Amino acid sequence: MSKPFQQFNLSEEIIRALGDLDYTEPTEIQERVLPIAMQKQDIIAKSQTGSGKTAAFAIPICENVEWLENKPQALVLTPTRELAVQVKEEFTNIGRYKRIKATALYGKQPFRYQQDELKQKTHIAVGTPGRVLDHIEKGTLKLEKIKYLVLDESDEMLNMGFLDQVEAILSYLPKERITMLFSATVPNEIKTLALRHMKQPVDIEVEQQQQTAPQIEHVAMEVPEEEKFAVLKKALIVENPDSCIIFCRTKDRVDEVHDRLYDLEYSVDKLHGGMDQSTRLMVMDDYKRGEFRYLVATDVAARGIDVENISLVVNYDLPLEKEAYVHRTGRTGRAGLSGKAITFVTPHEHNFLAGIEEFIQFEIAKTALPTAEAVAANQDAFEQKMDSKPVKKKSKSAKVDAQITKLYFNGGKKKKLRAVDFVGTIAKIPGMTGDDIGIITILDTSTFIEILNGKGNLVLKAMKTTPIKGKHLKVHIANSKSF
Ligand code: AMP
């Protein structure tokens, strides 16, 4: 059997992690980026979200990171907090068996928490420009060992006005480094930035797929403003989706549509920039796992967010920017699955719709509003689904995580314990090797250690009676995935 990822000379640990993630063969962008990144050349990659671009830079970085080095060796800048967390997770999953530690840095989460994390061994820092700059200027993010810089979704960083901060960060970074720039489009500002800060970058452009995935059925309906909610209800009955995102223009709109659906006992939650960060992440996580069926959101949720099996996207309000149409509807029909996008257009908005059509280079089919007959015919099926819980989606890292137990020990730096002390003791337990030990996080008064390969209980049992560096520590299974 051919093993396509092996063609890139990847280590056993990375290949194994890719297998766990069911990445059986490289996507086109990975096929193109990997050989060049492994040769340590700068890259400008024009690629869409959904193409597998995260792994395209995460694989070579994980491969080349030196585990023993405590200071960050790679910095990834992303436009949004959600994307920062998602990219961090991809690094953690791919680097699992190399025990790669990635840390996400973004606004709203307490600075102190991230500062504490950065005091630990951190191989990869992933963050939004503002917070990363803050850490750099306060001296909490050390840059002298950075060998890789990734600018992810650079065009979006430009749109959000982050380019000055990106420039400032670039001015602090070591000049000897590899820079990879990923962007769906490469406008002039990005080109100029690349020219100034990159060394003979190799241009990579994956075959421009159609702007939107071909499996998506696009339709538009003319709906007067005041009838939107009534039409939404009908459309949802007719479509009866398993998983659906409803996009609105403002957070007040999101609140309004969400509250009305909630009052009608729809399985619904919401996402917008006015919500605090931890709630946003929680909602995203729940949605990814299929805890609820309808997500009402502003464009915050549209970009780069990777959720499987969304069967319906409703543009309750037309997006203000043409690009946003592509990003919104790109939430559905991913990975070869089919999907549908319904766009509400008020009678005054036909010009905007024409602008979008020009941008996506095809006409969106205009359809009539759902008829009373269609609604009646689907009512029973809809109600049945209302009464059943949404199908739970398997978390991408579930297969990797199933093999991992995180243990808590009630001693850390203050007891002068170091990673080698834990590794030395645990690796001597009969049946264990150093390879069975995952990420180690040593805090002042506690330590968290991942035990891999389903050997958690073995270690737990042994460590109840085995001292570490002469000290008996309490040990139990850590109750949360993060510390
Ligand atoms: P991205 O463009 O990085 O957001 O990735 C889009 C989706 O593709 C994510 O769900 C990835 O987990 C998935 N993915 C990335 N690489 C592969 C691969 N080689 N095989 C299968 N799925 C992949």
Short mmCIF file of C-alpha atoms and ligand atoms in Angstrom, two decimals:
data_model
loop_
_atom_site.label_atom_id
_atom_site.label_comp_id
_atom_site.label_asym_id
_atom_site.label_seq_id
_atom_site.Cartn_x
_atom_site.Cartn_y
_atom_site.Cartn_z
CA MET A 1 0.00 0.00 0.00
CA SER A 2 1.37 3.39 -0.83
CA LYS A 3 1.85 5.79 2.03
CA PRO A 4 1.64 9.17 0.36
CA PHE A 5 2.67 11.32 3.35
CA GLN A 6 5.86 9.30 3.61
CA GLN A 7 7.16 10.79 0.36
CA PHE A 8 8.07 13.90 2.35
CA ASN A 9 10.48 12.15 4.69
CA LEU A 10 8.38 12.77 7.74
CA SER A 11 9.20 11.16 11.05
CA GLU A 12 7.31 8.21 12.41
CA GLU A 13 5.70 10.37 15.11
CA ILE A 14 4.18 12.77 12.61
CA ILE A 15 3.01 10.02 10.25
CA ARG A 16 1.33 8.28 13.16
CA ALA A 17 -0.48 11.44 14.24
CA LEU A 18 -1.66 12.07 10.66
CA GLY A 19 -2.99 8.52 10.59
CA ASP A 20 -4.94 9.14 13.79
CA LEU A 21 -6.44 12.24 12.20
CA ASP A 22 -7.43 10.17 9.14
CA TYR A 23 -5.27 12.31 6.89
CA THR A 24 -4.51 9.46 4.54
CA GLU A 25 -3.15 11.48 1.67
CA PRO A 26 -1.99 15.07 1.27
CA THR A 27 -4.35 17.68 -0.11
CA GLU A 28 -3.14 19.68 -3.10
CA ILE A 29 -1.83 22.58 -1.04
CA GLN A 30 0.02 20.16 1.24
CA GLU A 31 1.49 18.36 -1.73
CA ARG A 32 2.81 21.67 -3.04
CA VAL A 33 3.89 23.35 0.20
CA LEU A 34 5.50 20.45 2.05
CA PRO A 35 8.53 19.82 -0.17
CA ILE A 36 9.39 23.52 -0.28
CA ALA A 37 8.83 24.10 3.42
CA MET A 38 10.94 21.06 4.23
CA GLN A 39 13.71 22.67 2.17
CA LYS A 40 13.28 25.74 4.36
CA GLN A 41 12.32 28.22 1.69
CA ASP A 42 9.93 31.15 2.10
CA ILE A 43 6.49 30.61 0.63
CA ILE A 44 3.56 32.70 -0.50
CA ALA A 45 0.64 30.34 -0.83
CA LYS A 46 -2.59 31.42 -2.35
CA SER A 47 -5.14 29.07 -0.94
CA GLN A 48 -8.64 29.00 0.37
CA THR A 49 -9.73 27.96 3.77
CA GLY A 50 -10.85 24.36 3.69
CA SER A 51 -7.92 23.38 1.49
CA GLY A 52 -5.93 21.84 4.31
CA LYS A 53 -3.60 24.86 4.52
CA THR A 54 -3.20 24.66 8.29
CA ALA A 55 -1.63 21.24 8.13
CA ALA A 56 0.43 22.41 5.14
CA PHE A 57 2.40 24.68 7.47
CA ALA A 58 1.88 22.75 10.71
CA ILE A 59 3.39 19.50 9.41
CA PRO A 60 6.80 20.91 8.38
CA ILE A 61 6.99 23.08 11.47
CA CYS A 62 6.20 20.19 13.83
CA GLU A 63 8.74 18.10 11.95
CA ASN A 64 11.50 20.67 12.34
CA VAL A 65 10.89 21.88 15.87
CA GLU A 66 13.52 20.90 18.37
CA TRP A 67 11.79 19.44 21.36
CA LEU A 68 14.53 20.32 23.86
CA GLU A 69 14.36 24.04 23.16
CA ASN A 70 12.10 25.78 25.69
CA LYS A 71 11.56 29.08 23.89
CA PRO A 72 9.08 29.38 21.00
CA GLN A 73 10.48 28.37 17.62
CA ALA A 74 7.47 29.24 15.49
CA LEU A 75 5.04 32.13 15.54
CA VAL A 76 1.73 31.95 13.68
CA LEU A 77 -0.39 35.09 13.29
CA THR A 78 -4.10 34.70 12.60
CA PRO A 79 -6.83 37.32 12.13
CA THR A 80 -9.29 35.92 14.68
CA ARG A 81 -9.20 34.32 18.09
CA GLU A 82 -11.25 31.35 16.95
CA LEU A 83 -8.79 30.64 14.19
CA ALA A 84 -5.88 30.96 16.63
CA VAL A 85 -7.43 28.29 18.83
CA GLN A 86 -8.18 26.07 15.85
CA VAL A 87 -4.63 26.37 14.51
CA LYS A 88 -3.22 25.64 17.95
CA GLU A 89 -5.33 22.47 18.08
CA GLU A 90 -4.06 21.36 14.67
CA PHE A 91 -0.47 21.77 15.90
CA THR A 92 -1.26 19.85 19.08
CA ASN A 93 -2.88 17.04 17.11
CA ILE A 94 -0.15 16.76 14.49
CA GLY A 95 2.64 17.19 17.04
CA ARG A 96 1.05 14.89 19.61
CA TYR A 97 3.62 12.13 19.47
CA LYS A 98 6.50 14.56 19.31
CA ARG A 99 5.07 16.20 22.43
CA ILE A 100 4.86 19.57 20.73
CA LYS A 101 3.43 22.27 22.94
CA ALA A 102 1.46 25.04 21.22
CA THR A 103 0.02 28.06 23.01
CA ALA A 104 -2.74 30.36 21.79
CA LEU A 105 -2.45 34.08 22.49
CA TYR A 106 -5.48 36.26 21.92
CA GLY A 107 -7.31 39.20 23.42
CA LYS A 108 -9.99 39.01 26.08
CA GLN A 109 -8.48 35.91 27.71
CA PRO A 110 -6.58 37.13 30.81
CA PHE A 111 -3.03 38.16 29.95
CA ARG A 112 -1.72 36.53 33.14
CA TYR A 113 -2.99 33.11 32.13
CA GLN A 114 -1.10 33.30 28.84
CA GLN A 115 1.93 34.73 30.58
CA ASP A 116 1.99 31.65 32.84
CA GLU A 117 1.65 29.36 29.84
CA LEU A 118 4.52 31.11 28.11
CA LYS A 119 6.74 30.46 31.10
CA GLN A 120 6.38 26.77 30.24
CA LYS A 121 8.09 25.12 27.38
CA THR A 122 6.30 26.46 24.28
CA HIS A 123 7.33 25.29 20.86
CA ILE A 124 4.70 27.15 18.86
CA ALA A 125 2.91 30.41 19.65
CA VAL A 126 -0.29 31.09 17.70
CA GLY A 127 -2.07 34.37 18.16
CA THR A 128 -3.83 37.45 16.95
CA PRO A 129 -1.52 40.39 16.15
CA GLY A 130 -2.67 42.73 18.95
CA ARG A 131 -2.16 40.30 21.78
CA VAL A 132 1.04 38.89 20.34
CA LEU A 133 2.48 42.40 20.13
CA ASP A 134 1.41 43.01 23.70
CA HIS A 135 3.29 39.90 24.85
CA ILE A 136 6.35 40.89 22.84
CA GLU A 137 6.41 44.40 24.30
CA LYS A 138 5.94 43.15 27.84
CA GLY A 139 8.72 40.64 27.35
CA THR A 140 6.52 37.62 28.02
CA LEU A 141 6.90 36.17 24.52
CA LYS A 142 10.53 35.47 23.78
CA LEU A 143 11.45 35.74 20.12
CA GLU A 144 15.13 34.98 19.89
CA LYS A 145 14.59 31.34 18.91
CA ILE A 146 11.84 31.95 16.35
CA LYS A 147 12.77 30.17 13.15
CA TYR A 148 9.34 30.09 11.51
CA LEU A 149 6.78 32.80 10.98
CA VAL A 150 3.41 32.03 9.44
CA LEU A 151 1.00 34.75 8.38
CA ASP A 152 -2.30 32.92 8.11
CA GLU A 153 -5.22 34.44 6.22
CA SER A 154 -3.11 37.53 5.57
CA ASP A 155 -5.79 39.20 3.44
CA GLU A 156 -8.16 39.01 6.36
CA MET A 157 -5.55 40.54 8.68
CA LEU A 158 -5.33 43.35 6.15
CA ASN A 159 -9.12 43.75 6.04
CA MET A 160 -9.26 43.94 9.79
CA GLY A 161 -6.63 46.67 9.91
CA PHE A 162 -3.96 44.52 11.58
CA LEU A 163 -1.20 45.12 9.06
CA ASP A 164 0.56 47.80 11.13
CA GLN A 165 0.69 45.44 14.07
CA VAL A 166 1.99 42.66 11.82
CA GLU A 167 4.73 45.02 10.60
CA ALA A 168 5.63 45.91 14.17
CA ILE A 169 5.88 42.22 15.09
CA LEU A 170 8.04 41.58 12.03
CA SER A 171 10.45 44.28 13.16
CA TYR A 172 11.11 42.37 16.39
CA LEU A 173 11.64 38.95 14.82
CA PRO A 174 15.03 37.40 14.06
CA LYS A 175 15.94 37.99 10.41
CA GLU A 176 17.17 34.42 10.00
CA ARG A 177 13.88 32.67 9.68
CA ILE A 178 11.49 31.01 7.31
CA THR A 179 8.35 32.96 6.51
CA MET A 180 5.22 31.42 5.09
CA LEU A 181 2.35 33.60 4.00
CA PHE A 182 -1.09 32.15 3.37
CA SER A 183 -3.85 34.18 1.83
CA ALA A 184 -7.00 33.57 -0.20
CA THR A 185 -6.18 36.62 -2.31
CA VAL A 186 -2.90 38.51 -2.54
CA PRO A 187 -3.69 42.23 -2.74
CA ASN A 188 -0.93 44.81 -3.26
CA GLU A 189 -0.49 45.65 0.41
CA ILE A 190 0.27 42.00 1.12
CA LYS A 191 2.66 41.81 -1.84
CA THR A 192 4.54 44.84 -0.55
CA LEU A 193 4.78 43.36 2.91
CA ALA A 194 6.05 40.10 1.45
CA LEU A 195 8.66 41.88 -0.66
CA ARG A 196 9.96 43.74 2.34
CA HIS A 197 10.13 40.84 4.74
CA MET A 198 10.56 37.63 2.78
CA LYS A 199 13.51 36.06 1.02
CA GLN A 200 12.81 35.02 -2.55
CA PRO A 201 9.51 33.45 -1.67
CA VAL A 202 8.24 30.62 -3.81
CA ASP A 203 4.77 31.37 -5.12
CA ILE A 204 2.31 28.56 -4.76
CA GLU A 205 -1.17 28.74 -6.06
CA VAL A 206 -3.36 25.74 -5.84
CA GLU A 207 -5.51 25.24 -8.84
CA GLN A 208 -8.12 27.89 -8.34
CA GLN A 209 -11.18 25.90 -7.56
CA GLN A 210 -14.41 27.63 -8.25
CA GLN A 211 -14.74 30.38 -5.71
CA THR A 212 -17.37 28.38 -3.94
CA ALA A 213 -17.50 24.62 -3.63
CA PRO A 214 -19.39 23.10 -6.55
CA GLN A 215 -21.48 20.83 -4.35
CA ILE A 216 -23.34 23.80 -2.93
CA GLU A 217 -26.74 24.70 -4.29
CA HIS A 218 -27.15 28.47 -4.20
CA VAL A 219 -30.57 30.10 -4.16
CA ALA A 220 -31.83 33.60 -3.46
CA MET A 221 -35.31 34.66 -2.40
CA GLU A 222 -36.79 38.11 -2.43
CA VAL A 223 -38.02 38.75 1.10
CA PRO A 224 -39.23 42.09 2.45
CA GLU A 225 -37.46 43.00 5.66
CA GLU A 226 -40.51 42.55 7.88
CA GLU A 227 -41.23 39.07 6.52
CA LYS A 228 -37.76 37.64 6.98
CA PHE A 229 -38.45 35.79 10.20
CA ALA A 230 -41.66 34.21 8.95
CA VAL A 231 -39.90 33.09 5.75
CA LEU A 232 -36.97 31.76 7.76
CA LYS A 233 -39.28 29.54 9.77
CA LYS A 234 -40.88 28.18 6.62
CA ALA A 235 -37.55 27.63 4.89
CA LEU A 236 -36.22 25.75 7.90
CA ILE A 237 -39.24 23.45 7.88
CA VAL A 238 -38.85 22.72 4.17
CA GLU A 239 -35.08 22.23 4.33
CA ASN A 240 -35.14 20.52 7.73
CA PRO A 241 -31.34 20.67 8.09
CA ASP A 242 -29.26 18.61 10.49
CA SER A 243 -26.93 21.50 11.07
CA CYS A 244 -27.41 25.08 9.93
CA ILE A 245 -25.84 28.52 10.26
CA ILE A 246 -27.96 31.65 9.95
CA PHE A 247 -25.89 34.73 9.16
CA CYS A 248 -27.00 38.20 10.21
CA ARG A 249 -25.37 41.56 9.65
CA THR A 250 -25.11 42.87 13.20
CA LYS A 251 -24.93 41.49 16.69
CA ASP A 252 -28.30 43.01 17.57
CA ARG A 253 -29.79 41.10 14.67
CA VAL A 254 -28.14 37.93 15.85
CA ASP A 255 -29.57 38.48 19.33
CA GLU A 256 -33.01 39.13 17.91
CA VAL A 257 -33.17 36.13 15.56
CA HIS A 258 -31.60 33.88 18.16
CA ASP A 259 -34.05 34.93 20.87
CA ARG A 260 -37.04 34.41 18.64
CA LEU A 261 -35.92 30.93 17.60
CA TYR A 262 -35.04 30.14 21.18
CA ASP A 263 -38.52 31.15 22.34
CA LEU A 264 -39.91 28.72 19.77
CA GLU A 265 -37.71 25.98 21.30
CA TYR A 266 -35.38 25.56 18.38
CA SER A 267 -32.08 23.92 19.20
CA VAL A 268 -30.18 27.17 18.78
CA ASP A 269 -27.21 29.18 20.00
CA LYS A 270 -25.45 32.30 18.79
CA LEU A 271 -22.05 33.77 18.08
CA HIS A 272 -20.99 37.38 17.67
CA GLY A 273 -18.13 39.70 18.55
CA GLY A 274 -19.97 41.28 21.47
CA MET A 275 -19.87 38.05 23.46
CA ASP A 276 -16.98 37.34 25.76
CA GLN A 277 -14.24 35.17 24.47
CA SER A 278 -14.70 32.10 26.62
CA THR A 279 -18.42 31.96 25.76
CA ARG A 280 -17.59 32.26 22.06
CA LEU A 281 -15.15 29.41 22.23
CA MET A 282 -17.60 27.30 24.19
CA VAL A 283 -20.39 27.90 21.67
CA MET A 284 -18.06 27.06 18.78
CA ASP A 285 -16.96 23.91 20.52
CA ASP A 286 -20.52 22.83 21.23
CA TYR A 287 -21.49 23.52 17.64
CA LYS A 288 -18.56 21.53 16.33
CA ARG A 289 -19.61 18.60 18.44
CA GLY A 290 -23.21 18.89 17.26
CA GLU A 291 -24.69 19.87 20.62
CA PHE A 292 -27.23 22.12 18.92
CA ARG A 293 -28.64 22.44 15.41
CA TYR A 294 -28.90 26.14 14.55
CA LEU A 295 -26.16 28.69 14.96
CA VAL A 296 -27.08 32.35 14.48
CA ALA A 297 -23.93 34.34 13.80
CA THR A 298 -22.29 37.44 12.42
CA ASP A 299 -19.40 37.13 9.99
CA VAL A 300 -17.08 36.49 12.93
CA ALA A 301 -18.04 32.87 12.56
CA ALA A 302 -17.67 32.76 8.81
CA ARG A 303 -13.99 32.84 8.24
CA GLY A 304 -11.71 29.88 8.51
CA ILE A 305 -13.85 28.05 10.98
CA ASP A 306 -13.91 24.39 10.39
CA VAL A 307 -17.15 22.65 11.25
CA GLU A 308 -18.14 19.42 9.62
CA ASN A 309 -21.43 18.62 7.97
CA ILE A 310 -23.22 21.94 7.88
CA SER A 311 -26.03 21.22 5.47
CA LEU A 312 -27.61 24.64 5.24
CA VAL A 313 -26.41 28.23 5.34
CA VAL A 314 -29.02 31.00 5.46
CA ASN A 315 -27.98 34.54 4.67
CA TYR A 316 -30.71 36.21 6.69
CA ASP A 317 -29.07 39.50 5.78
CA LEU A 318 -26.94 39.98 2.68
CA PRO A 319 -23.28 40.24 3.58
CA LEU A 320 -21.86 43.75 3.32
CA GLU A 321 -18.71 42.54 1.64
CA LYS A 322 -18.81 40.37 -1.44
CA GLU A 323 -16.01 38.14 -0.18
CA ALA A 324 -18.08 37.35 2.87
CA TYR A 325 -20.60 35.55 0.66
CA VAL A 326 -17.91 33.07 -0.31
CA HIS A 327 -16.76 32.60 3.25
CA ARG A 328 -20.27 32.21 4.61
CA THR A 329 -21.44 29.73 2.04
CA GLY A 330 -18.10 27.93 2.24
CA ARG A 331 -19.23 26.70 5.66
CA THR A 332 -21.39 24.15 3.90
CA GLY A 333 -20.61 21.55 1.28
CA ARG A 334 -17.17 20.95 2.78
CA ALA A 335 -15.12 17.85 2.16
CA GLY A 336 -17.22 16.74 -0.76
CA LEU A 337 -20.53 16.82 1.10
CA SER A 338 -23.45 18.60 -0.46
CA GLY A 339 -25.00 21.68 1.00
CA LYS A 340 -27.39 24.50 0.30
CA ALA A 341 -27.14 28.24 0.70
CA ILE A 342 -30.28 30.36 0.85
CA THR A 343 -29.93 34.13 0.61
CA PHE A 344 -32.65 36.58 1.56
CA VAL A 345 -32.65 39.69 -0.59
CA THR A 346 -34.90 42.62 0.22
CA PRO A 347 -36.53 44.42 -2.72
CA HIS A 348 -33.94 47.23 -2.46
CA GLU A 349 -30.92 44.97 -2.45
CA HIS A 350 -30.86 43.55 -5.95
CA ASN A 351 -27.87 45.68 -6.87
CA PHE A 352 -25.89 44.19 -4.01
CA LEU A 353 -26.83 40.72 -5.11
CA ALA A 354 -25.69 41.50 -8.65
CA GLY A 355 -22.35 42.64 -7.20
CA ILE A 356 -21.97 39.35 -5.39
CA GLU A 357 -22.85 37.40 -8.51
CA GLU A 358 -20.23 39.30 -10.46
CA PHE A 359 -17.68 38.47 -7.79
CA ILE A 360 -18.49 34.75 -7.64
CA GLN A 361 -18.93 34.63 -11.41
CA PHE A 362 -22.18 32.82 -11.51
CA GLU A 363 -25.79 33.65 -11.12
CA ILE A 364 -27.58 32.63 -7.98
CA ALA A 365 -30.87 30.96 -8.84
CA LYS A 366 -33.88 33.05 -7.79
CA THR A 367 -36.56 30.94 -6.22
CA ALA A 368 -40.04 31.59 -4.96
CA LEU A 369 -40.78 31.66 -1.25
CA PRO A 370 -41.59 28.28 0.35
CA THR A 371 -45.18 27.45 -0.45
CA ALA A 372 -47.80 26.50 2.11
CA GLU A 373 -47.97 23.04 0.50
CA ALA A 374 -44.24 22.45 0.82
CA VAL A 375 -44.36 23.58 4.45
CA ALA A 376 -47.31 21.30 5.21
CA ALA A 377 -45.64 18.35 3.49
CA ASN A 378 -42.52 18.70 5.60
CA GLN A 379 -44.06 19.74 8.90
CA ASP A 380 -44.13 16.24 10.44
CA ALA A 381 -40.57 15.39 9.51
CA PHE A 382 -39.48 18.77 10.85
CA GLU A 383 -41.22 18.29 14.16
CA GLN A 384 -39.78 14.84 14.50
CA LYS A 385 -36.32 16.28 14.08
CA MET A 386 -37.13 19.07 16.54
CA ASP A 387 -37.85 16.41 19.14
CA SER A 388 -34.66 14.49 18.49
CA LYS A 389 -31.24 15.61 19.53
CA PRO A 390 -28.85 16.63 16.74
CA VAL A 391 -26.44 13.90 15.69
CA LYS A 392 -23.26 14.26 17.70
CA LYS A 393 -20.24 14.93 15.54
CA LYS A 394 -17.05 13.20 16.32
CA SER A 395 -14.34 15.56 17.41
CA LYS A 396 -11.41 15.52 15.04
CA SER A 397 -8.95 14.74 17.78
CA ALA A 398 -11.17 12.10 19.39
CA LYS A 399 -9.15 9.21 18.06
CA VAL A 400 -5.92 10.73 19.33
CA ASP A 401 -7.45 11.83 22.60
CA ALA A 402 -8.93 8.40 23.34
CA GLN A 403 -5.45 7.07 23.80
CA ILE A 404 -4.41 9.86 26.12
CA THR A 405 -4.90 10.31 29.85
CA LYS A 406 -3.88 13.53 31.50
CA LEU A 407 -2.54 13.05 35.03
CA TYR A 408 -2.29 15.67 37.72
CA PHE A 409 0.51 15.68 40.32
CA ASN A 410 0.41 18.03 43.30
CA GLY A 411 3.98 19.26 42.96
CA GLY A 412 5.85 21.40 40.49
CA LYS A 413 8.52 24.07 40.23
CA LYS A 414 8.41 25.06 43.90
CA LYS A 415 9.45 21.51 44.78
CA LYS A 416 12.27 21.88 42.24
CA LEU A 417 10.78 19.24 39.98
CA ARG A 418 11.67 19.27 36.30
CA ALA A 419 10.36 17.38 33.28
CA VAL A 420 13.33 15.00 33.33
CA ASP A 421 12.46 13.97 36.89
CA PHE A 422 8.98 12.94 35.82
CA VAL A 423 10.10 11.31 32.58
CA GLY A 424 12.88 9.42 34.35
CA THR A 425 10.52 8.00 36.94
CA ILE A 426 7.56 7.25 34.67
CA ALA A 427 9.61 5.66 31.89
CA LYS A 428 10.95 3.13 34.43
CA ILE A 429 7.48 1.77 35.21
CA PRO A 430 7.34 -1.75 33.72
CA GLY A 431 5.50 -1.59 30.38
CA MET A 432 6.32 2.09 29.83
CA THR A 433 8.80 3.84 27.56
CA GLY A 434 9.62 7.49 27.04
CA ASP A 435 7.46 7.40 23.92
CA ASP A 436 4.37 6.82 26.03
CA ILE A 437 4.77 10.20 27.72
CA GLY A 438 3.15 13.18 26.06
CA ILE A 439 3.10 16.87 26.84
CA ILE A 440 4.34 17.82 30.31
CA THR A 441 3.21 21.09 31.89
CA ILE A 442 4.96 22.05 35.11
CA LEU A 443 3.39 24.86 37.11
CA ASP A 444 4.49 26.27 40.46
CA THR A 445 2.64 23.80 42.64
CA SER A 446 1.30 21.23 40.21
CA THR A 447 2.24 19.26 37.13
CA PHE A 448 0.13 17.85 34.29
CA ILE A 449 1.42 14.97 32.23
CA GLU A 450 -0.19 13.30 29.25
CA ILE A 451 0.21 9.55 29.19
CA LEU A 452 -0.22 8.18 25.68
CA ASN A 453 -1.17 4.88 24.11
CA GLY A 454 -3.87 3.98 26.61
CA LYS A 455 -1.36 3.51 29.44
CA GLY A 456 -2.83 6.14 31.77
CA ASN A 457 -4.17 3.72 34.35
CA LEU A 458 -0.94 1.78 34.46
CA VAL A 459 0.96 4.95 35.32
CA LEU A 460 -1.71 6.20 37.70
CA LYS A 461 -1.54 2.98 39.70
CA ALA A 462 2.24 2.87 39.81
CA MET A 463 2.68 6.54 40.68
CA LYS A 464 0.41 6.30 43.71
CA THR A 465 3.28 4.56 45.46
CA THR A 466 6.37 5.71 43.54
CA PRO A 467 8.23 8.82 44.70
CA ILE A 468 9.61 11.37 42.24
CA LYS A 469 13.02 12.68 43.20
CA GLY A 470 12.38 11.29 46.69
CA LYS A 471 9.07 13.12 47.00
CA HIS A 472 5.70 11.39 47.27
CA LEU A 473 3.15 13.33 45.25
CA LYS A 474 -0.60 12.98 45.07
CA VAL A 475 -1.69 11.89 41.62
CA HIS A 476 -5.06 11.66 39.95
CA ILE A 477 -6.62 11.97 36.53
CA ALA A 478 -6.84 15.65 35.58
CA ASN A 479 -10.44 16.65 35.15
CA SER A 480 -10.03 18.97 32.20
CA LYS A 481 -8.29 18.68 28.85
CA SER A 482 -6.48 21.94 29.40
CA PHE A 483 -4.86 22.70 32.68
P1 AMP B 1 -7.95 24.01 6.65
O1 AMP B 1 -7.93 24.50 5.24
O2 AMP B 1 -6.61 23.97 7.26
O3 AMP B 1 -8.97 24.76 7.47
O4 AMP B 1 -8.43 22.48 6.63
C1 AMP B 1 -9.70 22.07 6.21
C2 AMP B 1 -10.08 20.69 6.72
O5 AMP B 1 -9.34 19.66 6.07
C3 AMP B 1 -9.83 20.48 8.20
O6 AMP B 1 -10.97 19.83 8.71
C4 AMP B 1 -8.66 19.55 8.27
O7 AMP B 1 -8.71 18.78 9.45
C5 AMP B 1 -8.85 18.71 7.03
N1 AMP B 1 -7.61 18.17 6.46
C6 AMP B 1 -6.41 18.78 6.36
N2 AMP B 1 -5.52 17.98 5.73
C7 AMP B 1 -6.17 16.85 5.42
C8 AMP B 1 -5.79 15.63 4.73
N3 AMP B 1 -4.55 15.46 4.25
N4 AMP B 1 -6.71 14.68 4.60
C9 AMP B 1 -7.97 14.86 5.08
N5 AMP B 1 -8.39 15.97 5.71
C10 AMP B 1 -7.51 16.96 5.87
#
